[in-house]
PDB file of C-alpha atoms in Angstrom:
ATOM      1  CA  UNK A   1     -24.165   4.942  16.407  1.00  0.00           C
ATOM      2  CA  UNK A   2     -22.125   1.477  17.082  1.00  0.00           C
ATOM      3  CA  UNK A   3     -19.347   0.896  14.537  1.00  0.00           C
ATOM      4  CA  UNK A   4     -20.728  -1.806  11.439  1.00  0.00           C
ATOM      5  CA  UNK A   5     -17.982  -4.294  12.507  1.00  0.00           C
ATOM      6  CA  UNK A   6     -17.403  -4.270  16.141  1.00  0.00           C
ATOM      7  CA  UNK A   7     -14.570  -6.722  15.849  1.00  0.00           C
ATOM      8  CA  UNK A   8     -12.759  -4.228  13.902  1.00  0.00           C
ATOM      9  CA  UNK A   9     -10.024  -2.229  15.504  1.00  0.00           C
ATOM     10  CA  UNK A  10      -9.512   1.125  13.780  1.00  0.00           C
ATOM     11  CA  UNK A  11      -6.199   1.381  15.358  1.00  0.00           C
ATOM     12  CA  UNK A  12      -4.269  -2.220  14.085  1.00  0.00           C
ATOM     13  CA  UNK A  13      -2.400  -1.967  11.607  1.00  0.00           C
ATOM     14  CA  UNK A  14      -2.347  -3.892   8.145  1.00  0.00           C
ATOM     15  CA  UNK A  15       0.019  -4.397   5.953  1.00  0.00           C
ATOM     16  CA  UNK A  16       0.141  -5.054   2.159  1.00  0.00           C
ATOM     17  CA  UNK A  17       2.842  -6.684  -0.336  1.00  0.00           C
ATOM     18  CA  UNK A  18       2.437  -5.059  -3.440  1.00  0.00           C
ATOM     19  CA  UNK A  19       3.522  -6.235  -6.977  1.00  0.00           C
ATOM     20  CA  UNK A  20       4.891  -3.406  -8.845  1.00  0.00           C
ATOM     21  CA  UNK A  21       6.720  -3.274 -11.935  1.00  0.00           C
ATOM     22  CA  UNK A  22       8.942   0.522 -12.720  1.00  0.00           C
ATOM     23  CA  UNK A  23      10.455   0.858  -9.611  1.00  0.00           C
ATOM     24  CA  UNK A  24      13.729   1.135 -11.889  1.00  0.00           C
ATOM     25  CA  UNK A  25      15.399   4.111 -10.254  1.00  0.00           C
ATOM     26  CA  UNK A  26      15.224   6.813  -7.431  1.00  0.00           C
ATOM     27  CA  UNK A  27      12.659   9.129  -9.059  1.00  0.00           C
ATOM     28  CA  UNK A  28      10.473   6.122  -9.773  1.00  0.00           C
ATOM     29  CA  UNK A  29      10.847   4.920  -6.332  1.00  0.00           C
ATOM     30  CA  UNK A  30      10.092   8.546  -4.982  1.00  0.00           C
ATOM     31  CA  UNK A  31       6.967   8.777  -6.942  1.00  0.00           C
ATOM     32  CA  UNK A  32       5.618   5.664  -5.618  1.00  0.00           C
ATOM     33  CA  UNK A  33       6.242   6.538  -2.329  1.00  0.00           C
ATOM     34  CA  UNK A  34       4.544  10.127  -2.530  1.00  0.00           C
ATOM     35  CA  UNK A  35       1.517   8.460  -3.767  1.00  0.00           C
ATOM     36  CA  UNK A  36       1.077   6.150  -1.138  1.00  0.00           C
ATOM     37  CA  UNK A  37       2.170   8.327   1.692  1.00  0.00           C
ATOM     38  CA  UNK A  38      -0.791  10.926   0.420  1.00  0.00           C
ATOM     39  CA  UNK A  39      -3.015   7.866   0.596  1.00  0.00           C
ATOM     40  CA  UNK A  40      -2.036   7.261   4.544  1.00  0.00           C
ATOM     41  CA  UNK A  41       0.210   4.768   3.954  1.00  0.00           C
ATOM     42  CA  UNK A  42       3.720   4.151   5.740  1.00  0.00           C
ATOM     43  CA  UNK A  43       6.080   2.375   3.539  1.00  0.00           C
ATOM     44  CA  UNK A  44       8.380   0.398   5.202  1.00  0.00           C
ATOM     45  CA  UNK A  45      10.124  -1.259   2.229  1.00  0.00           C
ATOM     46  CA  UNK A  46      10.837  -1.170  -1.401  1.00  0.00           C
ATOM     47  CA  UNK A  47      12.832  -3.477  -3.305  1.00  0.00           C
ATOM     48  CA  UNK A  48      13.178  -4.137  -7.212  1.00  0.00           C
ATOM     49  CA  UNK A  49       9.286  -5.077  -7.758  1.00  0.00           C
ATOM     50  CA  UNK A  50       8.141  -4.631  -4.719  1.00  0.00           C
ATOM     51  CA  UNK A  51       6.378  -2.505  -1.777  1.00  0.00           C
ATOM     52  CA  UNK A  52       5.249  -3.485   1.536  1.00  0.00           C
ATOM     53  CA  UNK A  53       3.044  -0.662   3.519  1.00  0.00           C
ATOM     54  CA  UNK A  54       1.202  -0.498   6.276  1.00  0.00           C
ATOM     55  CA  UNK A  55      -1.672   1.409   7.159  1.00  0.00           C
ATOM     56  CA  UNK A  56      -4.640   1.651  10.479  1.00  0.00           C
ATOM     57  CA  UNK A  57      -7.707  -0.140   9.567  1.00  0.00           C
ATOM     58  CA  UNK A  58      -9.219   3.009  10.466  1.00  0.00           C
ATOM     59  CA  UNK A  59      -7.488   4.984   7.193  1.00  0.00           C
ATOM     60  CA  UNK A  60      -7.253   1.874   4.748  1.00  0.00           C
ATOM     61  CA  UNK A  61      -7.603   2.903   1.135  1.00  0.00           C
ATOM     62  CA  UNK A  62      -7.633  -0.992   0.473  1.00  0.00           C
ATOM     63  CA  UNK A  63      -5.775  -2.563  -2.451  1.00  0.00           C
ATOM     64  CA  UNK A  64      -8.375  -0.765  -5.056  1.00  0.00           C
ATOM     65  CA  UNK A  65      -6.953   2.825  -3.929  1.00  0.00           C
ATOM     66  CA  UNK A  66      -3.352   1.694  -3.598  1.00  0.00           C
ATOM     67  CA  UNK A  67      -3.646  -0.335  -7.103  1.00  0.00           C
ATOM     68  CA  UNK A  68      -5.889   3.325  -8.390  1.00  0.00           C
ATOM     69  CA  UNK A  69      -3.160   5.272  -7.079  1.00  0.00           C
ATOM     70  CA  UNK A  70       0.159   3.468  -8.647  1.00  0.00           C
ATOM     71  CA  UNK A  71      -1.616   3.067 -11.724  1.00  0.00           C
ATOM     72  CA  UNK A  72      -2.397   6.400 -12.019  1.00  0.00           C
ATOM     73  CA  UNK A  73       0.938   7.481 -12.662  1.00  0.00           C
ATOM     74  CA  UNK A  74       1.903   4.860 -14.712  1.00  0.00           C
ATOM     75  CA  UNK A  75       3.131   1.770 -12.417  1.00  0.00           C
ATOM     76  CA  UNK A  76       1.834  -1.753 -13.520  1.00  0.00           C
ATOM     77  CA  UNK A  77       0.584  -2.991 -10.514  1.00  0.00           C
ATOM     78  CA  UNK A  78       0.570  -6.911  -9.491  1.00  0.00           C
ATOM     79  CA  UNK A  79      -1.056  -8.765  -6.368  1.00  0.00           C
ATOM     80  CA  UNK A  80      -1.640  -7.164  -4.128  1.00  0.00           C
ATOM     81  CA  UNK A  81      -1.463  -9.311  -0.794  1.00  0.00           C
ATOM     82  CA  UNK A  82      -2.825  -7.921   2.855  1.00  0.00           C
ATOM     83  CA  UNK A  83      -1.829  -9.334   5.975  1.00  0.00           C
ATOM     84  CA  UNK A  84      -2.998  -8.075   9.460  1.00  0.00           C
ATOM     85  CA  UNK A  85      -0.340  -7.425  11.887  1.00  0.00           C
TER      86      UNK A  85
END
């Protein structure tokens, strides 16, 4: 069966910028974190109000399941930017 997009490389990565309001102290931060690790994500920075994450094209949740996930344990969540490495 040939792949639906054969321009699409399951192994680059992309990366999102994520608007998040609550990341007001370590537990906060830590919950955040665990969610989007569980989704496949690796975070590679968090600073007051913001995330940025990367993940394979091959295991994106895309900015519904990282905006489902934060939200579902009580983060407001912004834009939500992607940007392919």
């Amino acid at each position: 069966m040939a792949p639906s997009n054969p321009n699409l490389d399951p192994t680059q990565l992309l990366r999102y910028v994520v608007q998040v309001d609550g990341l007001s102290s370590s537990e906060r931060i830590g919950e955040a974190r665990e969610q989007l690790t569980a989704l496949g994500l690796l975070v590679d920075r968090i600073d007051q109000d913001e995330m940025e994450v990367a993940v394979s094209q091959g295991a994106n949740p895309g900015a519904d399941g990282i905006r489902d996930a934060l939200e579902s344990v009580g983060f407001s969540v912004g834009d939500i930017t992607a940007d392919p490495s």
